Short mmCIF file of C-alpha atoms and ligand atoms in Angstrom, two decimals:
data_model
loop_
_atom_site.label_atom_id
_atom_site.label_comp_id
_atom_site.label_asym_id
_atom_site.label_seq_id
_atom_site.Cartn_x
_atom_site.Cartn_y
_atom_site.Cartn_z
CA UNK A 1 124.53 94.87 90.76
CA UNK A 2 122.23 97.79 91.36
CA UNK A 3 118.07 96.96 91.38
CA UNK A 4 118.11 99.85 88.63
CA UNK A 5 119.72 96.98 86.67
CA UNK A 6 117.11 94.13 87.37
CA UNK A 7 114.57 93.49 85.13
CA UNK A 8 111.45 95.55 85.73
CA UNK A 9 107.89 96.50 83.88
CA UNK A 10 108.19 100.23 84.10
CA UNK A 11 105.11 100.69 85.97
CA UNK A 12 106.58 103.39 88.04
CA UNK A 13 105.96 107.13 86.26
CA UNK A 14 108.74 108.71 88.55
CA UNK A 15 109.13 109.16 92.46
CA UNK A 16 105.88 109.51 93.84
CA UNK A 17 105.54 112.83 96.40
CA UNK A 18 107.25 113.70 99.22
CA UNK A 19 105.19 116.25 100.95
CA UNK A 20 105.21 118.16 104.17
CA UNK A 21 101.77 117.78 106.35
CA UNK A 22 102.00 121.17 108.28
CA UNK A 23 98.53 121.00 109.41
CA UNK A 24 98.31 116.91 111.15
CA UNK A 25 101.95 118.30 112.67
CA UNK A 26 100.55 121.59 113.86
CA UNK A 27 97.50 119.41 115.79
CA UNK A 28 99.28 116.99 116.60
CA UNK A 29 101.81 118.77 118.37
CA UNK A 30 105.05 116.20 117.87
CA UNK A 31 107.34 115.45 114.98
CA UNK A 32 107.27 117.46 111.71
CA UNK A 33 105.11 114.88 110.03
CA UNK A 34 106.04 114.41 106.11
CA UNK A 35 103.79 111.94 103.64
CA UNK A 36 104.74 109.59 101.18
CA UNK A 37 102.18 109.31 98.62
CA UNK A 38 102.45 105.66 97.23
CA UNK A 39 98.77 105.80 97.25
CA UNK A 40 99.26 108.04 93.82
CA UNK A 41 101.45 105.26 91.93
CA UNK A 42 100.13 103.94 88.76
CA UNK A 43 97.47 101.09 88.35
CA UNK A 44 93.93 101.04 88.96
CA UNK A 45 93.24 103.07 92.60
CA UNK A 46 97.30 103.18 93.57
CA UNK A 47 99.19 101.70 96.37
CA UNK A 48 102.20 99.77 97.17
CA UNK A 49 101.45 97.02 95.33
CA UNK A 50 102.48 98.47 92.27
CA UNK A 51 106.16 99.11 93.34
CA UNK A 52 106.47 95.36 94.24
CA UNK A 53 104.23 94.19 91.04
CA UNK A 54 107.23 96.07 88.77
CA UNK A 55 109.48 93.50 89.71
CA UNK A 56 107.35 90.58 89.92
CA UNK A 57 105.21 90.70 86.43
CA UNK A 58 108.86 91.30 84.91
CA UNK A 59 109.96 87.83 86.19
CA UNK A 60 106.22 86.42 85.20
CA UNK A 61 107.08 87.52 81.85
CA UNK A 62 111.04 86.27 81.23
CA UNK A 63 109.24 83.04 82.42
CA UNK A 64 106.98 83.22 79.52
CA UNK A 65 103.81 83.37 82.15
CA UNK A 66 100.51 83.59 80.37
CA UNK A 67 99.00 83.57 83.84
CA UNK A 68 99.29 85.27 87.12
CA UNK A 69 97.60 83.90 90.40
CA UNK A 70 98.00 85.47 93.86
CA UNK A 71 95.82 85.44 96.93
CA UNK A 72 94.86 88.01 99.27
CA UNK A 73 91.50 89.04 101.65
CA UNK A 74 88.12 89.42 100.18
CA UNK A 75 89.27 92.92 99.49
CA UNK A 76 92.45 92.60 98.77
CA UNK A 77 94.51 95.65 97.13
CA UNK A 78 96.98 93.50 95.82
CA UNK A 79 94.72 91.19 94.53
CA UNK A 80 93.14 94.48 92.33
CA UNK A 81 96.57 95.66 91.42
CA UNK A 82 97.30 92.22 89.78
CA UNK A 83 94.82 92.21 88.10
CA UNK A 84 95.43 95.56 86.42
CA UNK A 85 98.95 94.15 85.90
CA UNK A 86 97.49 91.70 84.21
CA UNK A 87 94.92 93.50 82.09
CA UNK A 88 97.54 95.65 80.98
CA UNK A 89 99.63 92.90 80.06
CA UNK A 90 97.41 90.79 78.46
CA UNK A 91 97.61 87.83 81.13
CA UNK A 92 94.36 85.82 82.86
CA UNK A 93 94.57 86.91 86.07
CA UNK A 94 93.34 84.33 89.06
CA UNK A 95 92.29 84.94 92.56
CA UNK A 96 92.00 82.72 95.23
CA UNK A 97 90.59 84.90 98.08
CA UNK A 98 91.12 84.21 101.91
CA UNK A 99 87.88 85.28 103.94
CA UNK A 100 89.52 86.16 106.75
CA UNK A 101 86.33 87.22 108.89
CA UNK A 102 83.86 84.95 108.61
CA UNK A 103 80.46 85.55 105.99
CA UNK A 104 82.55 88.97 105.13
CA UNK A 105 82.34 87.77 101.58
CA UNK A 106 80.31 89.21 99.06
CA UNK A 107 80.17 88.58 95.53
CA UNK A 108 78.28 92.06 94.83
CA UNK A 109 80.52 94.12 96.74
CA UNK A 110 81.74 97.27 95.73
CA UNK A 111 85.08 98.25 96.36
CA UNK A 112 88.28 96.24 95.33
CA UNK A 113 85.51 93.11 94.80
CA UNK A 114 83.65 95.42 92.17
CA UNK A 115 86.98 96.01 90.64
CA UNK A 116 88.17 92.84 89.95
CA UNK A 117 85.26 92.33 88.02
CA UNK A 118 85.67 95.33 85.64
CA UNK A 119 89.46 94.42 85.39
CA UNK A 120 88.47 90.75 84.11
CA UNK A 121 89.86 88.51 86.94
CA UNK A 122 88.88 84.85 84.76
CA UNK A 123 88.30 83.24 88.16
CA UNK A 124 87.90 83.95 91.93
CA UNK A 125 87.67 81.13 94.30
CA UNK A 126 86.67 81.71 97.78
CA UNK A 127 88.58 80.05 100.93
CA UNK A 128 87.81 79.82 104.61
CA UNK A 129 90.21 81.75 106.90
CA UNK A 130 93.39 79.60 107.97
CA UNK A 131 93.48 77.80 104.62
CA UNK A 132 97.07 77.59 103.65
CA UNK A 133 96.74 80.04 100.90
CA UNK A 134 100.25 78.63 98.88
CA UNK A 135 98.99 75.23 98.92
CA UNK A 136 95.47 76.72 97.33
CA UNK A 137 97.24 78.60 94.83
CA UNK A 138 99.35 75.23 93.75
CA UNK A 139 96.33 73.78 93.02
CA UNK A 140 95.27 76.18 91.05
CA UNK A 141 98.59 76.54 88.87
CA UNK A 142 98.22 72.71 88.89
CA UNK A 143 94.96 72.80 86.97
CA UNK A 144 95.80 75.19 84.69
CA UNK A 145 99.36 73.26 83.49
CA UNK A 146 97.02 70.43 83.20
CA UNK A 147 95.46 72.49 80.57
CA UNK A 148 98.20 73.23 78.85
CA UNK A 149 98.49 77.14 80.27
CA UNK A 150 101.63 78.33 82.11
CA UNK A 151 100.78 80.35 85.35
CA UNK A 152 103.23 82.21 87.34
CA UNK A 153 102.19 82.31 90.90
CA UNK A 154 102.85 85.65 93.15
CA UNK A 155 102.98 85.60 97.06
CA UNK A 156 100.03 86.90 98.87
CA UNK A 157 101.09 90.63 99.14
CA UNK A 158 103.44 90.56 96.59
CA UNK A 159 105.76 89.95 99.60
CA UNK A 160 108.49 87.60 98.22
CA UNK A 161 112.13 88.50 98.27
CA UNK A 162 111.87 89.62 94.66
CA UNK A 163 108.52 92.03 95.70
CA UNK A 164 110.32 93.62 98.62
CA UNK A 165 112.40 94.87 96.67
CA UNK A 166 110.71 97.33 95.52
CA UNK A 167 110.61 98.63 98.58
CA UNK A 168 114.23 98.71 99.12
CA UNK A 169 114.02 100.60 96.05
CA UNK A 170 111.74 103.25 97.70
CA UNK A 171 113.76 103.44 100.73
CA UNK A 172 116.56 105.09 97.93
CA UNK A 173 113.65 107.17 96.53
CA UNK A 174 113.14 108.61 99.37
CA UNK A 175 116.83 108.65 100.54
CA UNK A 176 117.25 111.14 97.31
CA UNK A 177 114.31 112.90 97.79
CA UNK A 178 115.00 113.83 101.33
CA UNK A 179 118.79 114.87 99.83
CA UNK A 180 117.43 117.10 98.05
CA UNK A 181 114.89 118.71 100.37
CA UNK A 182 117.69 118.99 102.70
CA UNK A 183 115.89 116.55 104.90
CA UNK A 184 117.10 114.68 107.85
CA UNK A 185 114.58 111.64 108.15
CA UNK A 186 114.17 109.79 111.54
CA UNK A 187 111.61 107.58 110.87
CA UNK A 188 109.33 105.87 108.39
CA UNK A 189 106.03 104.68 110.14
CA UNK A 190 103.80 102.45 107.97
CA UNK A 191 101.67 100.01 107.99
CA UNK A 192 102.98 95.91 108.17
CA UNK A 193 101.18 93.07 106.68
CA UNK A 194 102.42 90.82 104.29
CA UNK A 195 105.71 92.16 105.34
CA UNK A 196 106.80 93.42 101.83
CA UNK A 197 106.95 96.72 102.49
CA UNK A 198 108.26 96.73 106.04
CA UNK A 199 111.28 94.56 104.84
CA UNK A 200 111.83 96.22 101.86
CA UNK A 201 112.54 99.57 103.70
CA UNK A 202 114.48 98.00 106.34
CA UNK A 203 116.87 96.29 103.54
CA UNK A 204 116.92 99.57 101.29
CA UNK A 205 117.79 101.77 104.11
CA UNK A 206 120.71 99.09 105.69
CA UNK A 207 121.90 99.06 101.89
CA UNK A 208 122.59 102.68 101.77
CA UNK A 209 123.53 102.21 105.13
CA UNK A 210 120.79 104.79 106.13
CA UNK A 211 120.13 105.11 110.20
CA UNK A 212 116.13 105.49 109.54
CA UNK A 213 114.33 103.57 112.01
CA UNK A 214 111.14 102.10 110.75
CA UNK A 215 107.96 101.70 112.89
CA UNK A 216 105.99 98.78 111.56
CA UNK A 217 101.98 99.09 112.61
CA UNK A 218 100.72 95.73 112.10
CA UNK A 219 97.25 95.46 110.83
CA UNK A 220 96.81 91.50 111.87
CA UNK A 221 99.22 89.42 113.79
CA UNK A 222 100.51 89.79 116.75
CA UNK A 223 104.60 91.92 117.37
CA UNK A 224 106.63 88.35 118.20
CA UNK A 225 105.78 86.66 114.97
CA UNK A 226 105.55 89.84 112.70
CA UNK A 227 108.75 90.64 113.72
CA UNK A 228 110.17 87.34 112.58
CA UNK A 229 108.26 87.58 109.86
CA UNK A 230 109.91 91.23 108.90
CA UNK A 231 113.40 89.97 109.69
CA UNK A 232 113.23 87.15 107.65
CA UNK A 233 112.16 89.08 104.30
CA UNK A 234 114.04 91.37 104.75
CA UNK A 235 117.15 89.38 105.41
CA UNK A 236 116.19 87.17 101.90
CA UNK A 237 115.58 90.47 100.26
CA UNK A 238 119.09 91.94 100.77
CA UNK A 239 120.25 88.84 99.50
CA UNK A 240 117.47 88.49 96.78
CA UNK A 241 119.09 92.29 95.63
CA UNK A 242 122.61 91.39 96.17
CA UNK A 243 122.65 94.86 98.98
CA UNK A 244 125.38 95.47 101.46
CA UNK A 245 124.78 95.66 104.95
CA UNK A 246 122.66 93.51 107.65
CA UNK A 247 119.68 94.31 109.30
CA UNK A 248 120.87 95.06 113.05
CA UNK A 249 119.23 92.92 115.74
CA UNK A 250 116.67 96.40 116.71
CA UNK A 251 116.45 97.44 114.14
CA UNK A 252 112.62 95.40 113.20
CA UNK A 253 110.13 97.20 115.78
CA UNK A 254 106.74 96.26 115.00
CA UNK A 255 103.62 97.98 117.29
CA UNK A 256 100.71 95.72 117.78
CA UNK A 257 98.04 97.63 119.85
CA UNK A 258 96.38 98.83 116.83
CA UNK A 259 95.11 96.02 115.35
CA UNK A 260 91.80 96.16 117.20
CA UNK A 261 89.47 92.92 117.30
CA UNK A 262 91.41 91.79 113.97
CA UNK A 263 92.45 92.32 110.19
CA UNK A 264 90.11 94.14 108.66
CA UNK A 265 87.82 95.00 111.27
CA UNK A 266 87.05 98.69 112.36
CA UNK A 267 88.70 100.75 115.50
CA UNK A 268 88.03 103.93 117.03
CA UNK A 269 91.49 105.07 116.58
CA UNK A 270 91.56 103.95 112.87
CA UNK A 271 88.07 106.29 111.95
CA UNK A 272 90.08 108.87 114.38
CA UNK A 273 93.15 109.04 112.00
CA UNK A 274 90.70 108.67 108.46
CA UNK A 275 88.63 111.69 109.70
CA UNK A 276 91.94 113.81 110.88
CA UNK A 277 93.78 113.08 107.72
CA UNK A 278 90.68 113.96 105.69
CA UNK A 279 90.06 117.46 107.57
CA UNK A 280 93.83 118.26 107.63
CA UNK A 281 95.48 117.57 104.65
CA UNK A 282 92.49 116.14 102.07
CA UNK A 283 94.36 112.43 102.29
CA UNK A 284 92.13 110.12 102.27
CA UNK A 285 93.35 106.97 104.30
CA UNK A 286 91.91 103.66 103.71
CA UNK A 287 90.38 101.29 107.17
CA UNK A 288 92.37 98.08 107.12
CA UNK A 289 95.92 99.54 106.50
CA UNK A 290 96.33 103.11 106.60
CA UNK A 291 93.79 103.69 109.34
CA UNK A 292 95.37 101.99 111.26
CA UNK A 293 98.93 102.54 110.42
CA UNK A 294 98.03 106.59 111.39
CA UNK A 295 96.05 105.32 114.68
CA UNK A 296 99.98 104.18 115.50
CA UNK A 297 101.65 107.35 114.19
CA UNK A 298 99.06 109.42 116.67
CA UNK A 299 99.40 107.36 119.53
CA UNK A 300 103.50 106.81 119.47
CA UNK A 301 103.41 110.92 119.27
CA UNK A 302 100.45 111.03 122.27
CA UNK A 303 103.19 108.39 124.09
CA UNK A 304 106.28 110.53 123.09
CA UNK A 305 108.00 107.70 121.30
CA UNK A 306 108.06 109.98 118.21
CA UNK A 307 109.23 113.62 119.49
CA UNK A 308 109.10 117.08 118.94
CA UNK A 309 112.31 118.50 116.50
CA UNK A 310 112.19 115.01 114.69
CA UNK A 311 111.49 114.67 111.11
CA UNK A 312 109.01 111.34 110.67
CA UNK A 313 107.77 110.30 107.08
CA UNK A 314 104.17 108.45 107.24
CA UNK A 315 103.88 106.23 104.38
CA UNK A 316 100.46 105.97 102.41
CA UNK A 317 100.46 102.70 101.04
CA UNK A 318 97.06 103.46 99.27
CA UNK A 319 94.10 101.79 99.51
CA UNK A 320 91.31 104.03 99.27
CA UNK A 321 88.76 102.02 97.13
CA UNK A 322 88.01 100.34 100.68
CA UNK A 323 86.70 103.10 101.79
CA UNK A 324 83.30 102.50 99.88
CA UNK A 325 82.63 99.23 101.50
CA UNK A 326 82.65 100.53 105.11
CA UNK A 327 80.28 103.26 104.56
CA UNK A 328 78.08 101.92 107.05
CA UNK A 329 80.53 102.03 109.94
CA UNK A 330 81.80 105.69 108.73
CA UNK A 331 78.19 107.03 108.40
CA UNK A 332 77.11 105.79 111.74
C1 LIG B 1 99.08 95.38 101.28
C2 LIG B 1 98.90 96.73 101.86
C3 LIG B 1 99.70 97.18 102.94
C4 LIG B 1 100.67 96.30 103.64
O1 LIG B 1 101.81 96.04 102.90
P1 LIG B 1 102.58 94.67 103.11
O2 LIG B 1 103.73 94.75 102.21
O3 LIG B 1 101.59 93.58 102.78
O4 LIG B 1 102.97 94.59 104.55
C5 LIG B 1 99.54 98.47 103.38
N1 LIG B 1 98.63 99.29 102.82
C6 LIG B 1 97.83 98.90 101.82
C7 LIG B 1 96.84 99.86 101.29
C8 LIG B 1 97.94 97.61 101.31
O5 LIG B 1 97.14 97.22 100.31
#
C-alpha cells in the first residue's frame, strides 16, 4: 500500500512551497533557515488542517456522512477548515468549542469565530475548559442519529491516525522537494498541538527511512505528556498507513519553554518572531501556533541546538486569520 492509494478528497492543488528565507538566516546568524508554506494550502485562510481534512472528509464520505462534527478552541483553525470542508461538500458542519481561557469567548468575534459564521457552521456549542471534548461530541452525534441524520465525528485537530497521515504524506513532499533542490534537510521545527502534525512527520520521515530530526514546539502542555502524546500517534499512524520502519526511542523531542502562561495566550518571544518574520521575509505568522513555534526556532539557534552549516526547514502551519483578534496586544 502507498497513502497515494488511500482514498482522499483532492483538496491538495500540488506541493505547497519550499522556499529559502535568506534574510531571518542572515539575522539570525545560525542554520540556513528554509519555509514550508502549508499556510498557502487550499480552504478558507490555509493551514495544516487541510492536508489532514483530505483524508478524513474522504472516510466521512465512503461512510455516507451527511454530517461532520469536530471540536477545537474558541478560535480554532481546524474548526474553520471543517467547516469549509464541509461547505464545499455540502455537509452541516457542527462545532463544539472548548474555551480554554476562561470568558475568552465571544460570539461577535472576528477572526476564525467570524468565519465560521460566513461558512454556515448549523451549530456551535460552547464548553468550559477541561470538558472531555470526545464525550461532548458523542452527544452531539447522539442527537443528531436520534434525528435520523448520520454524523461523522473528526478528532479535535484532525489528529487521528487517519489525519496524521497527511502529514506523513508531507514528510515525502518535502523528502522530493528537497531531492530536487539538492537539499540535505536536518531538521523540521514546527509547532505541536493536537499532535497530528508532529506524528505525521515523524512516521513519514521513519517510512522513507529519512534521518530528519523533528523539533516539536508545543503551544499547550507540558514536554513529558506531549511526548507520549507524539509517540503514540505517530506509532498508530505508521500502522494506520501500513509504513515501514519504527519511530526510534529519541527520536520525539518536544520543547516546552515557549508556551508562556498557556495555549493561546500572548509571549514576548511569540510577537518577537511575528514582527521578525513580517520585516524579513513578508510571512505573516499567526500568535497561538506559529508565534510560538518561531519563538523556539530563534531561541534553539540563540542556544546553539540548531547550528551554523545546517539546513533546518520551519514549517508554517498557517493560521493567520488569528491575527485580527489580537490586535490589541500587537498595537500596544
Ligand atoms: C492546529 C494547528 C497547529 C498544530 O497542529 P497539530 O497537528 O494540532 O499539532 C499548528 N499551527 C496551526 C496554525 C494550527 O491551526
Amino acid at each position: 500500500m502507498h497513502l497515494s492509494t488511500l482514498p482522499r478528497r483532492g483538496y491538495l492543488r500540488g506541493p505547497t512551497p519550499l522556499e529559502p528565507a535568506p534574510e531571518l538566516s542572515r539575522l539570525l546568524g545560525g542554520p540556513n533557515i528554509y519555509l514550508k508554506r502549508d499556510d498557502l494550502l487550499p480552504g478558507a485562510g490555509g493551514g495544516n488542517k487541510t492536508r489532514k481534512l483530505d483524508f478524513l472528509v474522504a472516510d466521512a464520505l465512503k461512510r455516507k456522512a451527511d454530517s461532520l462534527i469536530t471540536c477545537g478552541a474558541v478560535q480554532s483553525n481546524h474548526c474553520r477548515l471543517t467547516a469549509w470542508a464541509a461547505a464545499r461538500e455540502g455537509l452541516d458542519c457542527l462545532l463544539v468549542l472548548e474555551e480554554r481561557v476562561p470568558g475568552s469567548y465571544n460570539p461577535s468575534a472576528s477572526g476564525n469565530n467570524l468565519l465560521f459564521r460566513l461558512l454556515g457552521v448549523s451549530s456551535s456549542r460552547v464548553v468550559p475548559g477541561g470538558t472531555d471534548m470526545d464525550a461532548a461530541m458523542e452527544e452531539s452525534a447522539r442527537s443528531l442519529r436520534a434525528a435520523g441524520k448520520n454524523p461523522y465525528t473528526i478528532a479535535g485537530g484532525g489528529s487521528s491516525p487517519l489525519g496524521a497521515l497527511g502529514y506523513a504524506a508531507c514528510a515525502e513532499e518535502i523528502l522530493q522537494q528537497c531531492f530536487f533542490l539538492g537539499l540535505s534537510l536536518d531538521a523540521v521545527v514546527t509547532a505541536s498541538g493536537s499532535a497530528g502534525t508532529h506524528a505525521g512527520l515523524l512516521a513519514g520521515f521513519a517510512g522513507a527511512n529519512a534521518p530528519v530530526a523533528v523539533h516539536g514546539v508545543s503551544v499547550n502542555r507540558p514536554r513529558a505528556p506531549q511526548e507520549a502524546r507524539v509517540r503514540d500517534l505517530a506509532e498508530k499512524t505508521v500502522e494506520q498507513g501500513g509504513l515501514r520502519g519504527t519511530i526510534p526511542p529519541d527520536a520525539v523531542i518536544v520543547h516546552d519553554g515557549y508556551v508562556g502562561p498557556g495555549y493561546s495566550l500572548p509571549t514576548e518571544g511569540m510577537r518577537e518572531a511575528l514582527t521578525l518574520a513580517a520585516r524579513a521575509e513578508g510571512i505573516l505568522l499567526d500568535p497561538v501556533y506559529t508565534g510560538k513555534a518561531m519563538a523556539g526556532l530563534i531561541d534553539l539557534i540563540r542556544r546553539g541546538v540548531l547550528r551554523k552549516g545546517q539546513n533546518v526547514l520551519f514549517l508554517h502551519t498557517g493560521g493567520s486569520p488569528a491575527l485580527y483578534v489580537y490586535e490589541d496586544y500587537l498595537l500596544a
